[in-house]
């Protein structure tokens, strides 16, 4: 039976990294079919981590609702419409079933072979050795789509007199049957939760699937379980610290790659040990992992932060140059630069350097003014740092904020939103 290891919704690096590493550990300690998944979109930083260490990223999954395709049985034979009635009848008898699904030569589902209809043919003395199943010999049946949620179709199936139901895919091709008794069985997979334990924070559908293990560093608000489960929790800065500790306790050494992924989770959650949630355990485990990985936590942090923060990975001057456009309009020569930062804290920290780099760019390019738009795409806001011709900045419709920047709530586009205002000001 398959076991999914999964972190919380809106996953962060710790959530994704700990799922990856715990799946690795469980595989090594004998769990057969285990897969790390990600509740929704893989964050860009995590994508960078997997690429950097050259490993396959965890698979993004929208939900873990049990679907008809998870219950499909191949035990019930499917018969082709080109069979003669005589042979079809023989198959039906051999199968011991009360009906069998029929498909055409392209695999399309036609209907269920119905003994009642066959009986009618007997009575009419039709030649059963000649006739094939193309004729409408099928009784009406409940037909399931493989993507149907079991939750939605369960009661209709249980009330239905038949023992099994044909399953088709999006194209109408017959993929198999679901036996009625499958609805009484446990879901065909299990969950291991990392970096969360509250069902509401978990992947949609979690409430339908038994949880067999939790590894977490949050408050506990876990639902009661039917059976004993493995639960590992501690007050540490990152779930990856706990997973690293579990590797050690099991006498297992993470590979270079897994060690690197674990480091990424630790530094992402502890902000490179700056966060007040950091503990000695985080530092100790990280030091052990650094030896196995051969790469320093600091450089992994810098690489990861550089993904969506130019200011974390470049000098102020380079960040400014990375996306600066030169304009000559209304008799003025100016540059509008833009950087994207997931929050503007780093921008505020670097304002003096950025302003100095802008002054330099103004004299080097003989500009009248220069503006740098720092955009936070997550919150959907920008702030503008302006140097040069003061009359222009005064004419812009933006309110002054802290550090002398102009606040641009809801503004994201240089071309469509900033430039027209600058032109109007000119
Ligand atoms: Mn965490």
Tab-separated table of C-alpha atoms and ligand atoms in Angstrom:
chain	number	residue	atom	x	y	z
A	1	UNK	CA	0.000	0.000	0.000
A	2	UNK	CA	1.283	3.445	-0.922
A	3	UNK	CA	2.206	5.975	1.756
A	4	UNK	CA	2.383	9.683	0.966
A	5	UNK	CA	4.602	12.012	2.987
A	6	UNK	CA	3.192	15.513	2.844
A	7	UNK	CA	3.665	18.927	4.455
A	8	UNK	CA	1.076	21.664	4.939
A	9	UNK	CA	-0.909	23.657	2.387
A	10	UNK	CA	0.822	26.730	0.930
A	11	UNK	CA	4.017	24.760	1.417
A	12	UNK	CA	7.277	26.379	2.480
A	13	UNK	CA	10.789	24.995	2.074
A	14	UNK	CA	10.830	23.241	5.482
A	15	UNK	CA	7.588	21.458	4.662
A	16	UNK	CA	8.743	20.248	1.257
A	17	UNK	CA	12.315	19.423	2.334
A	18	UNK	CA	11.248	17.422	5.389
A	19	UNK	CA	8.761	15.428	3.272
A	20	UNK	CA	11.501	14.618	0.782
A	21	UNK	CA	14.008	13.539	3.437
A	22	UNK	CA	11.562	11.568	5.582
A	23	UNK	CA	10.374	9.609	2.519
A	24	UNK	CA	14.048	8.800	1.900
A	25	UNK	CA	14.506	7.617	5.503
A	26	UNK	CA	11.312	5.547	5.516
A	27	UNK	CA	12.334	3.881	2.250
A	28	UNK	CA	15.684	2.975	3.761
A	29	UNK	CA	14.134	1.616	6.908
A	30	UNK	CA	11.935	-0.780	4.992
A	31	UNK	CA	8.742	1.004	3.949
A	32	UNK	CA	7.894	-0.348	0.518
A	33	UNK	CA	5.880	2.170	-1.469
A	34	UNK	CA	6.441	5.680	-0.137
A	35	UNK	CA	6.314	8.965	-2.013
A	36	UNK	CA	6.906	12.562	-0.905
A	37	UNK	CA	4.295	14.934	-2.269
A	38	UNK	CA	3.668	18.656	-1.996
A	39	UNK	CA	0.259	20.127	-1.131
A	40	UNK	CA	-0.159	22.388	-4.153
A	41	UNK	CA	2.439	24.426	-6.002
A	42	UNK	CA	6.090	23.748	-5.299
A	43	UNK	CA	7.615	27.010	-3.986
A	44	UNK	CA	10.290	28.561	-6.225
A	45	UNK	CA	12.894	28.350	-3.459
A	46	UNK	CA	12.252	24.615	-3.039
A	47	UNK	CA	12.485	24.160	-6.805
A	48	UNK	CA	15.922	25.766	-6.665
A	49	UNK	CA	17.002	23.432	-3.831
A	50	UNK	CA	16.063	20.258	-5.730
A	51	UNK	CA	17.687	21.533	-8.907
A	52	UNK	CA	20.813	22.600	-7.051
A	53	UNK	CA	21.276	19.131	-5.552
A	54	UNK	CA	20.228	17.401	-8.759
A	55	UNK	CA	17.357	15.397	-7.314
A	56	UNK	CA	13.811	14.852	-8.502
A	57	UNK	CA	11.533	17.363	-6.744
A	58	UNK	CA	8.586	16.164	-4.686
A	59	UNK	CA	5.443	15.835	-6.765
A	60	UNK	CA	2.854	18.629	-6.423
A	61	UNK	CA	-0.591	17.144	-5.724
A	62	UNK	CA	-3.847	19.057	-5.447
A	63	UNK	CA	-5.624	16.686	-3.045
A	64	UNK	CA	-5.655	13.143	-1.668
A	65	UNK	CA	-9.350	12.432	-2.028
A	66	UNK	CA	-9.863	8.748	-2.777
A	67	UNK	CA	-11.020	8.520	-6.386
A	68	UNK	CA	-12.631	5.758	-8.398
A	69	UNK	CA	-9.317	5.089	-10.168
A	70	UNK	CA	-7.823	4.123	-6.796
A	71	UNK	CA	-10.382	1.328	-6.411
A	72	UNK	CA	-10.412	-0.071	-9.959
A	73	UNK	CA	-10.111	-3.839	-10.082
A	74	UNK	CA	-8.778	-5.781	-13.066
A	75	UNK	CA	-10.314	-8.977	-11.714
A	76	UNK	CA	-13.526	-8.675	-13.699
A	77	UNK	CA	-12.823	-9.617	-17.336
A	78	UNK	CA	-13.726	-7.151	-20.050
A	79	UNK	CA	-15.016	-8.560	-23.305
A	80	UNK	CA	-14.664	-7.295	-26.855
A	81	UNK	CA	-17.697	-6.519	-28.959
A	82	UNK	CA	-16.383	-8.675	-31.813
A	83	UNK	CA	-16.923	-11.863	-29.800
A	84	UNK	CA	-19.776	-14.052	-30.908
A	85	UNK	CA	-22.606	-14.307	-28.487
A	86	UNK	CA	-21.793	-17.932	-27.873
A	87	UNK	CA	-18.222	-17.146	-26.820
A	88	UNK	CA	-19.327	-14.155	-24.801
A	89	UNK	CA	-21.781	-16.333	-22.971
A	90	UNK	CA	-19.027	-18.823	-22.221
A	91	UNK	CA	-16.838	-16.020	-20.807
A	92	UNK	CA	-19.678	-14.828	-18.657
A	93	UNK	CA	-20.200	-18.307	-17.284
A	94	UNK	CA	-16.474	-18.820	-16.582
A	95	UNK	CA	-16.233	-15.486	-14.773
A	96	UNK	CA	-18.946	-16.369	-12.300
A	97	UNK	CA	-20.170	-12.755	-12.539
A	98	UNK	CA	-23.718	-11.694	-13.217
A	99	UNK	CA	-22.647	-9.341	-16.013
A	100	UNK	CA	-19.501	-8.259	-17.827
A	101	UNK	CA	-18.471	-4.919	-19.385
A	102	UNK	CA	-18.230	-4.828	-23.182
A	103	UNK	CA	-15.895	-2.573	-25.176
A	104	UNK	CA	-15.519	-1.942	-28.893
A	105	UNK	CA	-12.282	-2.401	-30.851
A	106	UNK	CA	-11.133	1.128	-29.894
A	107	UNK	CA	-11.573	0.328	-26.217
A	108	UNK	CA	-14.723	2.451	-25.838
A	109	UNK	CA	-17.225	1.243	-23.300
A	110	UNK	CA	-20.428	-0.043	-24.922
A	111	UNK	CA	-22.411	-1.427	-22.004
A	112	UNK	CA	-22.835	-4.469	-19.844
A	113	UNK	CA	-23.460	-7.913	-21.269
A	114	UNK	CA	-26.870	-8.736	-19.908
A	115	UNK	CA	-28.005	-12.334	-19.405
A	116	UNK	CA	-31.629	-11.180	-19.445
A	117	UNK	CA	-31.236	-9.835	-22.982
A	118	UNK	CA	-29.465	-13.059	-24.001
A	119	UNK	CA	-32.330	-15.057	-22.700
A	120	UNK	CA	-34.582	-13.082	-24.984
A	121	UNK	CA	-32.434	-14.103	-27.937
A	122	UNK	CA	-32.618	-17.743	-26.920
A	123	UNK	CA	-36.352	-17.551	-26.867
A	124	UNK	CA	-36.324	-15.906	-30.296
A	125	UNK	CA	-34.044	-18.771	-31.446
A	126	UNK	CA	-31.431	-16.395	-32.831
A	127	UNK	CA	-28.207	-17.955	-34.101
A	128	UNK	CA	-25.863	-17.322	-31.192
A	129	UNK	CA	-22.802	-18.680	-32.997
A	130	UNK	CA	-23.034	-15.945	-35.631
A	131	UNK	CA	-24.210	-12.829	-33.856
A	132	UNK	CA	-21.659	-10.598	-32.201
A	133	UNK	CA	-22.033	-8.206	-29.311
A	134	UNK	CA	-22.366	-5.063	-31.432
A	135	UNK	CA	-26.072	-5.316	-31.025
A	136	UNK	CA	-27.477	-3.452	-28.028
A	137	UNK	CA	-27.482	-6.299	-25.570
A	138	UNK	CA	-26.660	-4.251	-22.565
A	139	UNK	CA	-28.615	-3.363	-19.534
A	140	UNK	CA	-28.369	0.100	-18.103
A	141	UNK	CA	-25.711	0.330	-15.482
A	142	UNK	CA	-24.200	2.900	-13.209
A	143	UNK	CA	-21.084	3.977	-15.106
A	144	UNK	CA	-18.321	5.563	-13.050
A	145	UNK	CA	-15.696	8.001	-14.216
A	146	UNK	CA	-12.191	7.225	-12.978
A	147	UNK	CA	-11.804	10.763	-11.617
A	148	UNK	CA	-15.051	10.644	-9.567
A	149	UNK	CA	-14.518	11.102	-5.852
A	150	UNK	CA	-15.481	7.906	-4.027
A	151	UNK	CA	-17.157	10.043	-1.380
A	152	UNK	CA	-19.627	11.320	-4.013
A	153	UNK	CA	-20.627	8.004	-5.629
A	154	UNK	CA	-20.404	5.591	-2.706
A	155	UNK	CA	-24.054	5.613	-1.623
A	156	UNK	CA	-25.404	5.347	-5.195
A	157	UNK	CA	-23.198	2.281	-5.737
A	158	UNK	CA	-24.161	0.641	-2.475
A	159	UNK	CA	-27.876	1.077	-3.228
A	160	UNK	CA	-27.455	-0.295	-6.764
A	161	UNK	CA	-28.351	-4.011	-7.154
A	162	UNK	CA	-25.212	-4.813	-9.186
A	163	UNK	CA	-22.012	-6.137	-7.647
A	164	UNK	CA	-19.616	-4.235	-9.823
A	165	UNK	CA	-19.586	-1.079	-11.915
A	166	UNK	CA	-17.780	-0.229	-15.152
A	167	UNK	CA	-15.232	2.598	-14.992
A	168	UNK	CA	-14.422	4.835	-17.956
A	169	UNK	CA	-11.789	7.518	-18.413
A	170	UNK	CA	-12.247	11.038	-19.830
A	171	UNK	CA	-12.319	9.651	-23.385
A	172	UNK	CA	-14.974	7.068	-22.572
A	173	UNK	CA	-12.512	4.188	-22.731
A	174	UNK	CA	-13.219	1.285	-20.441
A	175	UNK	CA	-10.492	1.052	-17.789
A	176	UNK	CA	-11.909	-1.643	-15.504
A	177	UNK	CA	-14.547	-2.156	-12.867
A	178	UNK	CA	-15.091	-1.262	-9.243
A	179	UNK	CA	-16.364	-4.059	-7.040
A	180	UNK	CA	-19.048	-3.103	-4.569
A	181	UNK	CA	-17.051	-4.609	-1.729
A	182	UNK	CA	-14.237	-2.092	-2.400
A	183	UNK	CA	-16.403	0.560	-0.743
A	184	UNK	CA	-16.234	-1.292	2.549
A	185	UNK	CA	-12.440	-1.440	2.476
A	186	UNK	CA	-9.970	1.066	3.919
A	187	UNK	CA	-8.620	3.742	1.536
A	188	UNK	CA	-5.804	2.347	-0.593
A	189	UNK	CA	-3.156	4.708	0.795
A	190	UNK	CA	-1.767	6.162	4.000
A	191	UNK	CA	-0.371	9.532	5.022
A	192	UNK	CA	2.677	10.704	6.935
A	193	UNK	CA	2.382	14.370	7.954
A	194	UNK	CA	5.404	16.605	8.291
A	195	UNK	CA	5.601	20.220	9.505
A	196	UNK	CA	1.913	20.289	10.533
A	197	UNK	CA	-0.591	18.108	12.336
A	198	UNK	CA	-3.900	19.951	12.057
A	199	UNK	CA	-6.203	18.477	9.416
A	200	UNK	CA	-7.367	21.958	8.385
A	201	UNK	CA	-3.810	22.896	7.464
A	202	UNK	CA	-3.223	19.686	5.536
A	203	UNK	CA	-3.754	18.730	1.945
A	204	UNK	CA	-7.453	18.603	0.945
A	205	UNK	CA	-8.854	15.090	1.362
A	206	UNK	CA	-6.601	14.356	4.335
A	207	UNK	CA	-9.670	13.686	6.492
A	208	UNK	CA	-10.443	10.587	4.366
A	209	UNK	CA	-7.036	8.957	4.712
A	210	UNK	CA	-5.507	7.272	7.780
A	211	UNK	CA	-2.406	9.049	9.140
A	212	UNK	CA	0.310	6.651	10.296
A	213	UNK	CA	2.990	9.103	11.382
A	214	UNK	CA	3.535	12.789	12.236
A	215	UNK	CA	6.822	14.706	12.455
A	216	UNK	CA	6.266	18.288	13.503
A	217	UNK	CA	7.370	21.342	15.479
A	218	UNK	CA	4.040	23.120	15.934
A	219	UNK	CA	1.352	23.078	18.586
A	220	UNK	CA	-0.552	19.817	18.662
A	221	UNK	CA	-4.193	19.860	17.570
A	222	UNK	CA	-4.298	16.444	15.989
A	223	UNK	CA	-7.492	14.458	15.517
A	224	UNK	CA	-7.925	11.272	17.564
A	225	UNK	CA	-6.675	8.178	15.731
A	226	UNK	CA	-8.117	4.665	15.596
A	227	UNK	CA	-4.764	3.004	16.082
A	228	UNK	CA	-1.428	3.862	17.664
A	229	UNK	CA	0.723	6.030	15.391
A	230	UNK	CA	4.302	7.212	15.403
A	231	UNK	CA	4.450	10.857	16.549
A	232	UNK	CA	7.683	12.828	16.690
A	233	UNK	CA	7.480	16.403	17.936
A	234	UNK	CA	9.841	18.798	19.628
A	235	UNK	CA	10.330	22.495	20.146
A	236	UNK	CA	12.954	23.151	17.483
A	237	UNK	CA	13.335	25.686	14.701
A	238	UNK	CA	12.605	23.356	11.802
A	239	UNK	CA	10.989	20.015	11.007
A	240	UNK	CA	14.111	19.151	9.025
A	241	UNK	CA	16.063	19.226	12.313
A	242	UNK	CA	13.769	16.479	13.609
A	243	UNK	CA	14.138	14.421	10.438
A	244	UNK	CA	17.944	14.756	10.624
A	245	UNK	CA	17.781	13.573	14.224
A	246	UNK	CA	15.686	10.584	13.132
A	247	UNK	CA	18.294	9.655	10.516
A	248	UNK	CA	20.887	9.661	13.271
A	249	UNK	CA	18.765	7.677	15.696
A	250	UNK	CA	18.184	5.062	12.987
A	251	UNK	CA	21.933	4.828	12.357
A	252	UNK	CA	21.400	6.119	8.813
A	253	UNK	CA	23.581	8.667	7.086
A	254	UNK	CA	21.789	11.008	4.662
A	255	UNK	CA	23.292	11.164	1.169
A	256	UNK	CA	25.008	14.371	0.083
A	257	UNK	CA	21.779	15.390	-1.672
A	258	UNK	CA	19.399	14.593	1.181
A	259	UNK	CA	21.734	16.345	3.631
A	260	UNK	CA	21.630	19.436	1.407
A	261	UNK	CA	17.840	19.384	1.175
A	262	UNK	CA	17.625	19.097	4.978
A	263	UNK	CA	20.011	22.043	5.449
A	264	UNK	CA	17.814	24.115	3.133
A	265	UNK	CA	14.776	23.375	5.307
A	266	UNK	CA	16.626	24.274	8.512
A	267	UNK	CA	18.034	27.581	7.279
A	268	UNK	CA	14.785	28.565	5.570
A	269	UNK	CA	12.739	28.093	8.752
A	270	UNK	CA	15.327	29.566	11.163
A	271	UNK	CA	16.336	32.361	8.745
A	272	UNK	CA	19.911	31.112	9.008
A	273	UNK	CA	19.622	30.793	12.809
A	274	UNK	CA	18.468	34.429	13.164
A	275	UNK	CA	14.870	33.577	14.055
A	276	UNK	CA	13.992	33.486	17.790
A	277	UNK	CA	12.639	29.949	17.225
A	278	UNK	CA	16.195	28.686	16.636
A	279	UNK	CA	17.523	26.100	19.122
A	280	UNK	CA	20.883	24.441	19.701
A	281	UNK	CA	19.478	21.289	18.110
A	282	UNK	CA	19.028	23.182	14.816
A	283	UNK	CA	22.671	24.304	14.887
A	284	UNK	CA	24.006	20.886	15.905
A	285	UNK	CA	22.063	19.000	13.238
A	286	UNK	CA	22.970	21.561	10.598
A	287	UNK	CA	26.685	21.227	11.426
A	288	UNK	CA	26.422	17.415	11.042
A	289	UNK	CA	24.575	17.787	7.732
A	290	UNK	CA	27.139	20.290	6.421
A	291	UNK	CA	29.830	17.622	6.810
A	292	UNK	CA	27.756	15.098	4.865
A	293	UNK	CA	26.752	17.597	2.211
A	294	UNK	CA	30.103	19.293	1.713
A	295	UNK	CA	28.371	22.639	1.347
A	296	UNK	CA	27.950	25.423	3.884
A	297	UNK	CA	24.508	26.358	5.161
A	298	UNK	CA	25.244	29.988	4.362
A	299	UNK	CA	25.827	29.353	0.681
A	300	UNK	CA	22.679	27.214	0.425
A	301	UNK	CA	20.741	30.028	2.083
A	302	UNK	CA	22.213	32.604	-0.306
A	303	UNK	CA	21.389	30.466	-3.354
A	304	UNK	CA	17.861	29.879	-2.169
A	305	UNK	CA	17.182	33.509	-1.276
A	306	UNK	CA	18.597	34.636	-4.589
A	307	UNK	CA	15.720	32.891	-6.384
A	308	UNK	CA	13.217	35.595	-5.668
A	309	UNK	CA	15.413	38.227	-4.060
A	310	UNK	CA	17.979	39.984	-6.209
A	311	UNK	CA	19.116	42.015	-3.185
A	312	UNK	CA	20.092	38.840	-1.303
A	313	UNK	CA	22.280	37.587	-4.114
A	314	UNK	CA	23.680	40.732	-5.787
A	315	UNK	CA	25.288	44.012	-4.874
A	316	UNK	CA	22.972	47.022	-4.869
A	317	UNK	CA	24.539	48.286	-8.112
A	318	UNK	CA	24.054	44.947	-9.894
A	319	UNK	CA	20.491	44.575	-8.632
A	320	UNK	CA	19.773	48.066	-9.946
A	321	UNK	CA	21.260	47.258	-13.351
A	322	UNK	CA	19.550	43.881	-13.625
A	323	UNK	CA	16.332	45.434	-14.918
A	324	UNK	CA	16.802	49.137	-15.698
A	325	UNK	CA	15.305	50.824	-18.748
A	326	UNK	CA	16.429	54.088	-20.307
A	327	UNK	CA	13.831	56.561	-21.623
A	328	UNK	CA	14.062	59.927	-23.388
A	329	UNK	CA	10.693	61.643	-23.125
A	330	UNK	CA	9.473	65.223	-22.761
A	331	UNK	CA	13.010	66.552	-23.132
A	332	UNK	CA	14.219	64.479	-20.164
A	333	UNK	CA	16.551	61.523	-20.016
A	334	UNK	CA	15.779	59.050	-17.254
A	335	UNK	CA	15.939	55.453	-16.125
A	336	UNK	CA	13.247	53.374	-14.481
A	337	UNK	CA	14.541	50.249	-12.761
A	338	UNK	CA	12.526	47.506	-11.126
A	339	UNK	CA	13.364	44.711	-8.714
A	340	UNK	CA	11.082	42.042	-7.268
A	341	UNK	CA	11.442	41.057	-3.635
A	342	UNK	CA	9.096	38.727	-1.741
A	343	UNK	CA	9.047	41.233	1.054
A	344	UNK	CA	10.516	44.670	1.038
A	345	UNK	CA	12.616	44.295	4.210
A	346	UNK	CA	15.837	43.758	2.276
A	347	UNK	CA	15.001	46.740	0.077
A	348	UNK	CA	14.702	48.977	3.135
A	349	UNK	CA	17.930	47.621	4.552
A	350	UNK	CA	19.786	48.488	1.319
A	351	UNK	CA	18.253	51.890	0.596
A	352	UNK	CA	21.461	53.860	1.206
A	353	UNK	CA	23.519	51.631	-1.099
A	354	UNK	CA	20.791	51.657	-3.736
A	355	UNK	CA	20.524	55.451	-3.573
A	356	UNK	CA	24.308	55.768	-3.943
A	357	UNK	CA	24.256	53.412	-6.948
A	358	UNK	CA	21.453	55.493	-8.465
A	359	UNK	CA	23.423	58.748	-8.051
A	360	UNK	CA	26.301	57.069	-9.815
A	361	UNK	CA	24.090	55.841	-12.653
A	362	UNK	CA	22.686	59.363	-13.047
A	363	UNK	CA	26.095	60.913	-13.559
A	364	UNK	CA	27.449	58.008	-15.639
A	365	UNK	CA	24.486	58.154	-18.044
A	366	UNK	CA	23.864	61.910	-17.906
A	367	UNK	CA	20.323	61.366	-16.625
A	368	UNK	CA	17.882	63.920	-15.300
A	369	UNK	CA	16.556	61.441	-12.792
A	370	UNK	CA	16.294	57.793	-11.944
A	371	UNK	CA	13.604	55.788	-10.134
A	372	UNK	CA	13.769	52.299	-8.680
A	373	UNK	CA	10.508	50.474	-8.227
A	374	UNK	CA	10.747	47.685	-5.631
A	375	UNK	CA	7.833	45.329	-6.125
A	376	UNK	CA	6.497	42.769	-3.678
A	377	UNK	CA	4.487	40.463	-5.949
A	378	UNK	CA	3.158	38.446	-3.015
A	379	UNK	CA	1.465	41.384	-1.323
A	380	UNK	CA	0.883	43.195	-4.605
A	381	UNK	CA	2.589	46.476	-3.660
A	382	UNK	CA	5.531	48.532	-4.779
A	383	UNK	CA	7.672	51.304	-3.338
A	384	UNK	CA	9.602	53.851	-5.336
A	385	UNK	CA	13.063	55.178	-4.600
A	386	UNK	CA	13.659	58.397	-6.532
A	387	UNK	CA	16.857	60.380	-7.209
A	388	UNK	CA	17.406	63.438	-9.389
A	389	UNK	CA	14.945	66.085	-10.619
A	390	UNK	CA	12.836	66.831	-7.529
A	391	UNK	CA	10.103	68.603	-9.491
A	392	UNK	CA	9.273	65.296	-11.181
A	393	UNK	CA	9.069	63.311	-7.934
A	394	UNK	CA	6.843	66.016	-6.389
A	395	UNK	CA	4.484	65.768	-9.367
A	396	UNK	CA	4.028	62.007	-8.957
A	397	UNK	CA	0.731	60.976	-7.300
A	398	UNK	CA	2.343	58.821	-4.592
A	399	UNK	CA	2.405	59.427	-0.862
A	400	UNK	CA	5.743	59.602	0.958
A	401	UNK	CA	6.559	56.664	3.217
A	402	UNK	CA	9.357	55.838	5.654
A	403	UNK	CA	12.986	56.088	4.456
A	404	UNK	CA	11.940	58.725	1.905
A	405	UNK	CA	10.386	56.221	-0.492
A	406	UNK	CA	7.100	56.776	-2.317
A	407	UNK	CA	4.369	54.261	-1.541
A	408	UNK	CA	2.586	52.634	-4.471
A	409	UNK	CA	-0.124	50.400	-3.027
A	410	UNK	CA	-1.512	47.972	-5.641
A	411	UNK	CA	1.025	49.058	-8.265
A	412	UNK	CA	2.933	46.212	-9.939
A	413	UNK	CA	3.733	47.277	-13.489
A	414	UNK	CA	6.441	49.687	-14.518
A	415	UNK	CA	5.186	49.871	-18.078
A	416	UNK	CA	1.459	50.139	-17.470
A	417	UNK	CA	1.328	51.951	-14.147
A	418	UNK	CA	4.565	53.779	-13.328
A	419	UNK	CA	5.606	55.037	-16.762
A	420	UNK	CA	2.262	56.761	-17.564
A	421	UNK	CA	2.442	58.623	-14.221
A	422	UNK	CA	6.025	59.688	-14.898
A	423	UNK	CA	5.053	60.926	-18.357
A	424	UNK	CA	2.098	62.801	-16.913
A	425	UNK	CA	4.413	64.395	-14.333
A	426	UNK	CA	6.769	65.550	-17.082
B	1	LIG	MN1	8.494	24.356	9.691
